Short mmCIF file of N, CA, C and O in Angstrom, two decimals:
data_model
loop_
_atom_site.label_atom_id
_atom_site.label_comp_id
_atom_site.label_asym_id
_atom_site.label_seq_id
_atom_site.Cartn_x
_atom_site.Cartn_y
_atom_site.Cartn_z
N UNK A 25 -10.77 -1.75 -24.49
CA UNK A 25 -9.88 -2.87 -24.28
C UNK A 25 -8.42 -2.41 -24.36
O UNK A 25 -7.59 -2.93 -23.61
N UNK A 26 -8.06 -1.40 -25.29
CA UNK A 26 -6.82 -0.87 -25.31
C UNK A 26 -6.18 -0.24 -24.17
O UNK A 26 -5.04 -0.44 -23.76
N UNK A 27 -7.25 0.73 -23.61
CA UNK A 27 -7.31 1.48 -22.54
C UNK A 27 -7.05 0.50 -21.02
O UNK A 27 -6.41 0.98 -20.08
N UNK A 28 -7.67 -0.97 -20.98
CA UNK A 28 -7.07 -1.80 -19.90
C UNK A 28 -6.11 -2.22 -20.20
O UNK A 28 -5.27 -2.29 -19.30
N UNK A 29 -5.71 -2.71 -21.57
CA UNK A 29 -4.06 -3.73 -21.45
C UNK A 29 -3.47 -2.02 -21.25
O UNK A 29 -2.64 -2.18 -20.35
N UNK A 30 -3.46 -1.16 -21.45
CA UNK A 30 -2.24 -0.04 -21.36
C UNK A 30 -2.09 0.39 -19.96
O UNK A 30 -1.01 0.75 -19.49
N UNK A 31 -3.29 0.33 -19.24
CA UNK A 31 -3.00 0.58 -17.65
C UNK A 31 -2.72 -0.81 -17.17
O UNK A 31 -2.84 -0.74 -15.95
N UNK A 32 -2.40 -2.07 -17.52
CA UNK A 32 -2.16 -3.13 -16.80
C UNK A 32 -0.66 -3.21 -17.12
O UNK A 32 0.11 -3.58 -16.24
N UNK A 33 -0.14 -2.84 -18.55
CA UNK A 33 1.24 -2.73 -18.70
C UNK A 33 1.88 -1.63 -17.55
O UNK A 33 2.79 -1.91 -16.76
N UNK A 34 1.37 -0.67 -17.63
CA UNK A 34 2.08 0.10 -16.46
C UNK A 34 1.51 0.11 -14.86
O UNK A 34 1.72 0.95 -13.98
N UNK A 35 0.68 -1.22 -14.80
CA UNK A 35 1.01 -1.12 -13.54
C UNK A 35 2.03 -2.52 -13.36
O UNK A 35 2.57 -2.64 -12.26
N UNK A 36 2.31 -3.59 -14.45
CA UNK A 36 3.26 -4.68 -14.50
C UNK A 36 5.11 -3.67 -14.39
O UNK A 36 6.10 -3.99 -13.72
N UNK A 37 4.92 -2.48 -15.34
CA UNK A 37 5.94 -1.64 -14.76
C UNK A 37 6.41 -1.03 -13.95
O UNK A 37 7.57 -0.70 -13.74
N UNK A 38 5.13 -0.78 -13.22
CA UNK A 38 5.25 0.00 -12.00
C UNK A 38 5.87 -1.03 -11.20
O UNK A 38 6.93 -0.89 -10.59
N UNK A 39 5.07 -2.23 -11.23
CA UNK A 39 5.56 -3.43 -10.44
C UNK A 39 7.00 -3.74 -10.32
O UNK A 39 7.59 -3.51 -9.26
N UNK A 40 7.55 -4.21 -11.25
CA UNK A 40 9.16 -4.26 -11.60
C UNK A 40 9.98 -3.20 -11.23
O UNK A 40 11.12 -3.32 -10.78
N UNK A 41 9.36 -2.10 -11.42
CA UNK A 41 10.63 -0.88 -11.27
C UNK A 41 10.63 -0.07 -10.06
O UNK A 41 11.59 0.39 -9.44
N UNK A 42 8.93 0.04 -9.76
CA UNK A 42 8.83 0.77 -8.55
C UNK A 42 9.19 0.73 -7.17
O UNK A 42 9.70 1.49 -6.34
N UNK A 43 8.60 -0.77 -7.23
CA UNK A 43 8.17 -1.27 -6.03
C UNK A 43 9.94 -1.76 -4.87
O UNK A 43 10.46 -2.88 -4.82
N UNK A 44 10.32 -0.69 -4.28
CA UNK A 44 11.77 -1.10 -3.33
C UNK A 44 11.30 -2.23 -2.41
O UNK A 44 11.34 -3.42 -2.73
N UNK A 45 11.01 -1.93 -1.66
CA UNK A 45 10.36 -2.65 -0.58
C UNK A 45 9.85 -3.75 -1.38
O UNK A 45 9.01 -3.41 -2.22
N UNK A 46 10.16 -5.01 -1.34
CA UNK A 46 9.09 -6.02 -1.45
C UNK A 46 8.14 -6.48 -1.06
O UNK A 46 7.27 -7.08 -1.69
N UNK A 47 8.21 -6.13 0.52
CA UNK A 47 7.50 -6.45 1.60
C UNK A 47 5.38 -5.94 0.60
O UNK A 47 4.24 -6.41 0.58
N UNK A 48 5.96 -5.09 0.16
CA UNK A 48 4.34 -4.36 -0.43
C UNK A 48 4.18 -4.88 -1.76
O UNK A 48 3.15 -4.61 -2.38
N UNK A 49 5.26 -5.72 -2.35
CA UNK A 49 4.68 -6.24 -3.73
C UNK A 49 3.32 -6.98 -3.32
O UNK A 49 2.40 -6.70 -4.08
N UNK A 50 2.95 -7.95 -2.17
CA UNK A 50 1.71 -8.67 -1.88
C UNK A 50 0.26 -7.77 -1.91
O UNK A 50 -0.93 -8.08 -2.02
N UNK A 51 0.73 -6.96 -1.82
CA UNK A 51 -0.42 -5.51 -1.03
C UNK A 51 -0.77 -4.96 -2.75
O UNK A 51 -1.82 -4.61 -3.28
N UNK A 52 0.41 -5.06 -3.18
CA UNK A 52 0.11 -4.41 -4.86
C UNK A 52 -0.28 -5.25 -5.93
O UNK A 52 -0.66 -4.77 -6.99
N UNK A 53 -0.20 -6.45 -5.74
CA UNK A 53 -0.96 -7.13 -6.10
C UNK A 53 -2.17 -7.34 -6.19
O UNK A 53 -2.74 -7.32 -7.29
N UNK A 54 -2.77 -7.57 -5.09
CA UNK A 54 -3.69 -7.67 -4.28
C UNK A 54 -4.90 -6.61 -4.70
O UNK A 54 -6.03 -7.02 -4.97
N UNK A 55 -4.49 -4.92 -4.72
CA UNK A 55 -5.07 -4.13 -4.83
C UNK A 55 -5.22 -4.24 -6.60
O UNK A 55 -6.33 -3.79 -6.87
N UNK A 56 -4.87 -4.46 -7.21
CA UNK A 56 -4.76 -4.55 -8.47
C UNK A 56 -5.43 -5.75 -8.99
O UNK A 56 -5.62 -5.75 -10.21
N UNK A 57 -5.76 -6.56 -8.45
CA UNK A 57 -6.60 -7.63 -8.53
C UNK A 57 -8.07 -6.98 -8.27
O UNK A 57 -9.03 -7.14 -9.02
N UNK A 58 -8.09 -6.36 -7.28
CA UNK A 58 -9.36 -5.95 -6.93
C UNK A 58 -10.03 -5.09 -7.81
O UNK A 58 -11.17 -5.26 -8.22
N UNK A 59 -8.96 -3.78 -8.21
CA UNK A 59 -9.37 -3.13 -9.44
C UNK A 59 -9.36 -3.71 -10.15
O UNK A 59 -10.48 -4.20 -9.99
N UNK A 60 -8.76 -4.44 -11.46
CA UNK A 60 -9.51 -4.90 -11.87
C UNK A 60 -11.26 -5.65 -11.97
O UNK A 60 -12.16 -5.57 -12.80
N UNK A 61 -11.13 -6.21 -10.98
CA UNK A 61 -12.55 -7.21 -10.90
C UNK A 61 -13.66 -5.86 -10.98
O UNK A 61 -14.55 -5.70 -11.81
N UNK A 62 -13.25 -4.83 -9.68
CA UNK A 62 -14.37 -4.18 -10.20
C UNK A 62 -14.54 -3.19 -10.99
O UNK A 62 -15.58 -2.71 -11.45
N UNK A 63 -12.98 -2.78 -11.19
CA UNK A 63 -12.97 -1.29 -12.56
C UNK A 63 -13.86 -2.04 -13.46
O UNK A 63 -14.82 -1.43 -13.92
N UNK A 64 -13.65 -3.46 -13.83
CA UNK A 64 -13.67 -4.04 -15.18
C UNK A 64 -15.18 -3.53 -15.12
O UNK A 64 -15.72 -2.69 -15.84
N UNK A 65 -15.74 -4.34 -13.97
CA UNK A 65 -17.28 -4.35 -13.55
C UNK A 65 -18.10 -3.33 -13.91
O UNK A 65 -19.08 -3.38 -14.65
N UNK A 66 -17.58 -2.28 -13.26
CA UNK A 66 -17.63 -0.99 -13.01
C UNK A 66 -17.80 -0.21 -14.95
O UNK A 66 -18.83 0.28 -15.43
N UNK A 67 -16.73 -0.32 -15.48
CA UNK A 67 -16.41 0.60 -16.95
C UNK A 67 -17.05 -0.29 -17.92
O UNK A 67 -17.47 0.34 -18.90
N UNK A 68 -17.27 -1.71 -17.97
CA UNK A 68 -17.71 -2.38 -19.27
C UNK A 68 -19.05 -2.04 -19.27
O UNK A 68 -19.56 -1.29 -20.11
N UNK A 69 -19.67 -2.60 -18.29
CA UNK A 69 -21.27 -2.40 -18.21
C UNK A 69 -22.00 -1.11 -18.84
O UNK A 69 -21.53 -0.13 -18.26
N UNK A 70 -22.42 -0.94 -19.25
CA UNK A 70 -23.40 0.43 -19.96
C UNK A 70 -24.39 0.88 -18.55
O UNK A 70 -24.73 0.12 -17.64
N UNK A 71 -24.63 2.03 -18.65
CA UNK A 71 -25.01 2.80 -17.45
C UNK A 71 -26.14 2.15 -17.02
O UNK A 71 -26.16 2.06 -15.79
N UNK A 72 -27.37 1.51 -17.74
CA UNK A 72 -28.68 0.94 -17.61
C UNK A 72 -28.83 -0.52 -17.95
O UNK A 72 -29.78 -1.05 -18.54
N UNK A 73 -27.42 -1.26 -17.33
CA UNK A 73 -27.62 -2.82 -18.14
C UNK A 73 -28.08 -3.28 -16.66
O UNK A 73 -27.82 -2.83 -15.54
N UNK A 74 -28.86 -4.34 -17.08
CA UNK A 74 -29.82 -4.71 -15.65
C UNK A 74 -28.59 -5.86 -15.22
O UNK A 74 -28.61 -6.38 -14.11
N UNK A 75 -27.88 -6.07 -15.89
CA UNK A 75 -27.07 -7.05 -15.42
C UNK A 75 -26.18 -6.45 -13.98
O UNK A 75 -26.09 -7.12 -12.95
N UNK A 76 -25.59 -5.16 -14.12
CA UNK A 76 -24.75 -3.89 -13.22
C UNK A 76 -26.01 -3.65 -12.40
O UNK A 76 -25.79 -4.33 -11.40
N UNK A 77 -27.24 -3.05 -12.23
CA UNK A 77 -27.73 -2.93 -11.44
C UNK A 77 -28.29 -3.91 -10.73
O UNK A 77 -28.56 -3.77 -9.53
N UNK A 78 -28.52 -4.99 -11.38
CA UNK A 78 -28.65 -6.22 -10.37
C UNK A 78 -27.57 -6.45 -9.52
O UNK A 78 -27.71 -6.94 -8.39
N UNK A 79 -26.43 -6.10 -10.03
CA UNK A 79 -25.25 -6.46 -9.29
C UNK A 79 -25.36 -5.68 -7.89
O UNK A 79 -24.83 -6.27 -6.95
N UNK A 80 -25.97 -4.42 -7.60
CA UNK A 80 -26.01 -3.88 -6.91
C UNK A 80 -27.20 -3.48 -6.14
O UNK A 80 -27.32 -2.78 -5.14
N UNK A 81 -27.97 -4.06 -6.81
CA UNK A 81 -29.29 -4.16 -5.32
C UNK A 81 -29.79 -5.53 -5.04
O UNK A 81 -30.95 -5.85 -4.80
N UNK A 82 -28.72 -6.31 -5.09
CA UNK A 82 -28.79 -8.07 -4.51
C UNK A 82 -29.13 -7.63 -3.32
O UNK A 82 -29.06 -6.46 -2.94
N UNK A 83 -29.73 -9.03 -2.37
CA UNK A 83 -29.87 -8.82 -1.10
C UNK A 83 -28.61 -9.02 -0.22
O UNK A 83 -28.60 -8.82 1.00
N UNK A 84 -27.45 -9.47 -1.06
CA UNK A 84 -26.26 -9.56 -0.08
C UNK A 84 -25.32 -8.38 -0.40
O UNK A 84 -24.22 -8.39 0.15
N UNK A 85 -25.59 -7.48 -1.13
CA UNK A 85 -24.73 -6.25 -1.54
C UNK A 85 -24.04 -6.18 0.09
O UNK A 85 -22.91 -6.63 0.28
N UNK A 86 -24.69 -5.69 1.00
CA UNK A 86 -23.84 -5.20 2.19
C UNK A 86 -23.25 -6.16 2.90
O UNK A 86 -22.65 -5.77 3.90
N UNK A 87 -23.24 -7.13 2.69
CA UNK A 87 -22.62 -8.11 3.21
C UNK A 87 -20.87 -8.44 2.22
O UNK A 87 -19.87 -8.79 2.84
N UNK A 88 -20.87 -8.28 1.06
CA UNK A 88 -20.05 -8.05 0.09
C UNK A 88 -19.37 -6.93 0.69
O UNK A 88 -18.36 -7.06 1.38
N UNK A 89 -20.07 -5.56 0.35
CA UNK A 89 -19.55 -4.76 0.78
C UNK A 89 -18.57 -4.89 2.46
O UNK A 89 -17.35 -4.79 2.30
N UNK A 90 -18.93 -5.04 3.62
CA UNK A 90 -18.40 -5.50 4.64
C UNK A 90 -17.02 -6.25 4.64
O UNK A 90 -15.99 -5.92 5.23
N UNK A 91 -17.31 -7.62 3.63
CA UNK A 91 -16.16 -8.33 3.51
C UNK A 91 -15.14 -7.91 2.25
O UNK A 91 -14.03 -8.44 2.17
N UNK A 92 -15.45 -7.22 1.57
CA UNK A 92 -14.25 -6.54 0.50
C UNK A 92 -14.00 -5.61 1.87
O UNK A 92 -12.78 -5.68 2.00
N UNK A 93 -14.24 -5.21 2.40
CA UNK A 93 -13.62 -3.98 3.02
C UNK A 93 -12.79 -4.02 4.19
O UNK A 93 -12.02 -3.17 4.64
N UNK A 94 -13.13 -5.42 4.68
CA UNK A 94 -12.08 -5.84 5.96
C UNK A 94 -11.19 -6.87 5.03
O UNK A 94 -10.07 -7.11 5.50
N UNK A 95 -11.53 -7.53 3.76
CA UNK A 95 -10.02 -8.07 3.11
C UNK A 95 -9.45 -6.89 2.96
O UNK A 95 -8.42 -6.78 3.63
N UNK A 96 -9.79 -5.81 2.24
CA UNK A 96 -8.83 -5.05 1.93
C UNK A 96 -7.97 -4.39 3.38
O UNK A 96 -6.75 -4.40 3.51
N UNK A 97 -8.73 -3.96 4.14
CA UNK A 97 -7.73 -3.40 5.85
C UNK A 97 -6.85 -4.81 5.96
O UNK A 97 -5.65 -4.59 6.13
N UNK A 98 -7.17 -6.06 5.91
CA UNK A 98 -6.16 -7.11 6.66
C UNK A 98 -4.96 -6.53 5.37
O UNK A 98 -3.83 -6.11 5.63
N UNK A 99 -5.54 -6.64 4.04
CA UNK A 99 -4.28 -6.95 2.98
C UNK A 99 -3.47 -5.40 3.67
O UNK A 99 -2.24 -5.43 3.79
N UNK A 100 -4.09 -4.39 4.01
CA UNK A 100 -3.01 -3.38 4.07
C UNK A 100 -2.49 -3.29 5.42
O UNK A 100 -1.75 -2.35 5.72
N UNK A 101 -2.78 -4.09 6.18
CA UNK A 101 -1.94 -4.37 7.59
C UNK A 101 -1.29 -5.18 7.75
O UNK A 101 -0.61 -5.16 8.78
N UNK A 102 -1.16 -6.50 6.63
CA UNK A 102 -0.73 -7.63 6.80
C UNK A 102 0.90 -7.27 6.07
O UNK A 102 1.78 -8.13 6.23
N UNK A 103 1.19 -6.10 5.37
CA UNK A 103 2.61 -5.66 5.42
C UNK A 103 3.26 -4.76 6.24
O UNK A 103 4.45 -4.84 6.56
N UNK A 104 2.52 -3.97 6.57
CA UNK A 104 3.25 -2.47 7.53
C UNK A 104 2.99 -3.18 8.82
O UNK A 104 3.97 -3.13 9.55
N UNK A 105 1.96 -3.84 9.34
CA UNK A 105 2.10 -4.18 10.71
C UNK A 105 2.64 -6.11 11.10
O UNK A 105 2.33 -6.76 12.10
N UNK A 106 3.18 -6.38 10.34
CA UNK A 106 3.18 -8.01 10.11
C UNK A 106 4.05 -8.63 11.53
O UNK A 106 3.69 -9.37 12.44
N UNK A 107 5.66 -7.78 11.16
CA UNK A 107 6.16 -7.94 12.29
C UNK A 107 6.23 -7.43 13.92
O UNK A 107 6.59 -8.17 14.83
N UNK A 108 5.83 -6.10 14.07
CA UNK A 108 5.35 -5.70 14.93
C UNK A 108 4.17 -6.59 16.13
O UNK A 108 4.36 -6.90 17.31
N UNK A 109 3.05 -6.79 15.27
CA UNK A 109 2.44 -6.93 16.09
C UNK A 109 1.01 -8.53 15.02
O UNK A 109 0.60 -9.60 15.48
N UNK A 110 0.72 -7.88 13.55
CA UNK A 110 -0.11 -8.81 13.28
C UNK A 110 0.18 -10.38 13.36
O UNK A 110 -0.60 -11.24 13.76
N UNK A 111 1.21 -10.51 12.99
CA UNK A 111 1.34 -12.01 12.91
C UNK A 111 1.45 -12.52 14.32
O UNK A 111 1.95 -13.63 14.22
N UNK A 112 1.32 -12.36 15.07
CA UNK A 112 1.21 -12.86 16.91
C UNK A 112 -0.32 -13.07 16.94
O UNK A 112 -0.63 -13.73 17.93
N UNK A 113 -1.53 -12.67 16.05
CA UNK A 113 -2.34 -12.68 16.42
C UNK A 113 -3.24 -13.35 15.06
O UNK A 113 -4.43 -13.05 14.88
N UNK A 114 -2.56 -14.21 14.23
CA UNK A 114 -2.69 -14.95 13.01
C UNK A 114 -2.05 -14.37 11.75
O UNK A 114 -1.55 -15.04 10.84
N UNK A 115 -2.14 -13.01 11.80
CA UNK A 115 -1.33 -13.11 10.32
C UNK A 115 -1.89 -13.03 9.07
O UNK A 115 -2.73 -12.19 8.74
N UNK A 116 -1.50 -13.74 8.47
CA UNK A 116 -1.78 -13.92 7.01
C UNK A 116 -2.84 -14.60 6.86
O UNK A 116 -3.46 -14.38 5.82
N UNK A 117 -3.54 -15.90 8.05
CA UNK A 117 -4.66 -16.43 8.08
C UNK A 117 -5.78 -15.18 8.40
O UNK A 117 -6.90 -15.11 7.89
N UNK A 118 -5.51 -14.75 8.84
CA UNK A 118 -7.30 -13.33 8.96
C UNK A 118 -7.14 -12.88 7.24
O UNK A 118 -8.16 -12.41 6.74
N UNK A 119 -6.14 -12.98 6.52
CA UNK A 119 -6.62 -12.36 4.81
C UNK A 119 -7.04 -13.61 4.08
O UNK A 119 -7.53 -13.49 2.96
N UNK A 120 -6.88 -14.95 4.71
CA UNK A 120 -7.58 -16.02 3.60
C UNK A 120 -8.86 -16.32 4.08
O UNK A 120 -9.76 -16.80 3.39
N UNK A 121 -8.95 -16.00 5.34
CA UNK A 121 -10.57 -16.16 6.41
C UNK A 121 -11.57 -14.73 5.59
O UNK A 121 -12.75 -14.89 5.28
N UNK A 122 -10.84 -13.48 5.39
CA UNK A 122 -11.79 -12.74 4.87
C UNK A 122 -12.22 -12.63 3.35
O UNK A 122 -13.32 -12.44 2.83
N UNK A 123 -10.63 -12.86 2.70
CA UNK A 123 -11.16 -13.86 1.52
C UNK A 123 -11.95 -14.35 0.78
O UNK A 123 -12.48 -14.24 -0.32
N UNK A 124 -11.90 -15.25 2.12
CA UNK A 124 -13.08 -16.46 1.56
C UNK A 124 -14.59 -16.33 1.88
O UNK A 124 -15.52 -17.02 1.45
N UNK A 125 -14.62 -14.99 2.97
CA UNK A 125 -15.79 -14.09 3.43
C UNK A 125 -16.01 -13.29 2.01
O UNK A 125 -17.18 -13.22 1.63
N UNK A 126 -15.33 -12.90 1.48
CA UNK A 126 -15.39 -12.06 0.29
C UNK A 126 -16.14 -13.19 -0.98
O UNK A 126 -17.19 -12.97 -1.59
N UNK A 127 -15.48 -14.06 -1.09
CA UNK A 127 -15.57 -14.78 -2.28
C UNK A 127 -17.04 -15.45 -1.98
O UNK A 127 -17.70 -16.11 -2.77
N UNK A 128 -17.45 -15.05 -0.44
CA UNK A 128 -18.80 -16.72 -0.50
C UNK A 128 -19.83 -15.57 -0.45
O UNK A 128 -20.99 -15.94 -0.65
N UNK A 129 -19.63 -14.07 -0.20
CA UNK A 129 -20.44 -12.96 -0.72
C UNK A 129 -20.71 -12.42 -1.90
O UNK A 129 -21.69 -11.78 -2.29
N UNK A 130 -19.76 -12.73 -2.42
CA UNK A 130 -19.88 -12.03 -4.00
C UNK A 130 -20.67 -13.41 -4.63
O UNK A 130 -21.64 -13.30 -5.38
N UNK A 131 -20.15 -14.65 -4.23
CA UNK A 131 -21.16 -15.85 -5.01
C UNK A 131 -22.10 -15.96 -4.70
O UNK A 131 -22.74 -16.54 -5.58
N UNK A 132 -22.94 -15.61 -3.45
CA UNK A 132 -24.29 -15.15 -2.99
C UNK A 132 -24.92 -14.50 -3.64
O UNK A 132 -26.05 -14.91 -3.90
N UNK A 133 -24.61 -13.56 -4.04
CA UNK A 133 -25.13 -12.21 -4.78
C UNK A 133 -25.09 -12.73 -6.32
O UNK A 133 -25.82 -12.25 -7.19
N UNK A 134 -24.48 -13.41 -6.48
CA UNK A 134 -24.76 -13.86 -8.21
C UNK A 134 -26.05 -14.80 -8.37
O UNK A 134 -26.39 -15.21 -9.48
#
């Protein structure tokens, strides 16, 4: 528990001090949300808790998998390519559409 609040303080620092560009505070967020959910997932669980391996041989695992993986490409295109070219073609709506692809997969699987 020590070991997460001390990497969450420095990434709240990293946040504040690092980050020039604002444009990527959304993106760093974002990614940091995700680690968490599954570092947490991932490091609490004990190597043989049926609770973690259930988590991972659900019948919707690949379907989860699929939609974490195109939220995460929209979240990292939805800053470097926003003005260029993504937002002409929705934008910020393809990261709440996959989202919510993400969120109705992972509640499947529970």
């Amino acid at each position: 528990l020590a070991a997460g609040v001390a990497v969450w303080i420095g990434f709240v620092i990293y946040y504040v001090f690092g980050i020039k560009e604002k444009v990527y505070a959304l993106t760093y967020i974002n990614v940091t949300i995700f680690l968490s959910i599954f570092g947490a997932r991932t490091l609490l669980l004990k190597k043989n808790d049926e609770k973690r391996l259930g988590f991972y041989m659900g019948p919707s695992v690949l379907a989860t998998v699929i939609a974490a993986t195109a939220n995460i490409v929209v979240m990292i295109f939805e800053p470097l390519a926003c003005k260029d070219w993504f937002a002409s073609v929705g934008g910020h709506i393809w990261f709440d559409v996959t989202l919510w692809l993400f969120m109705m997969s992972v509640m499947a699987s529970n």
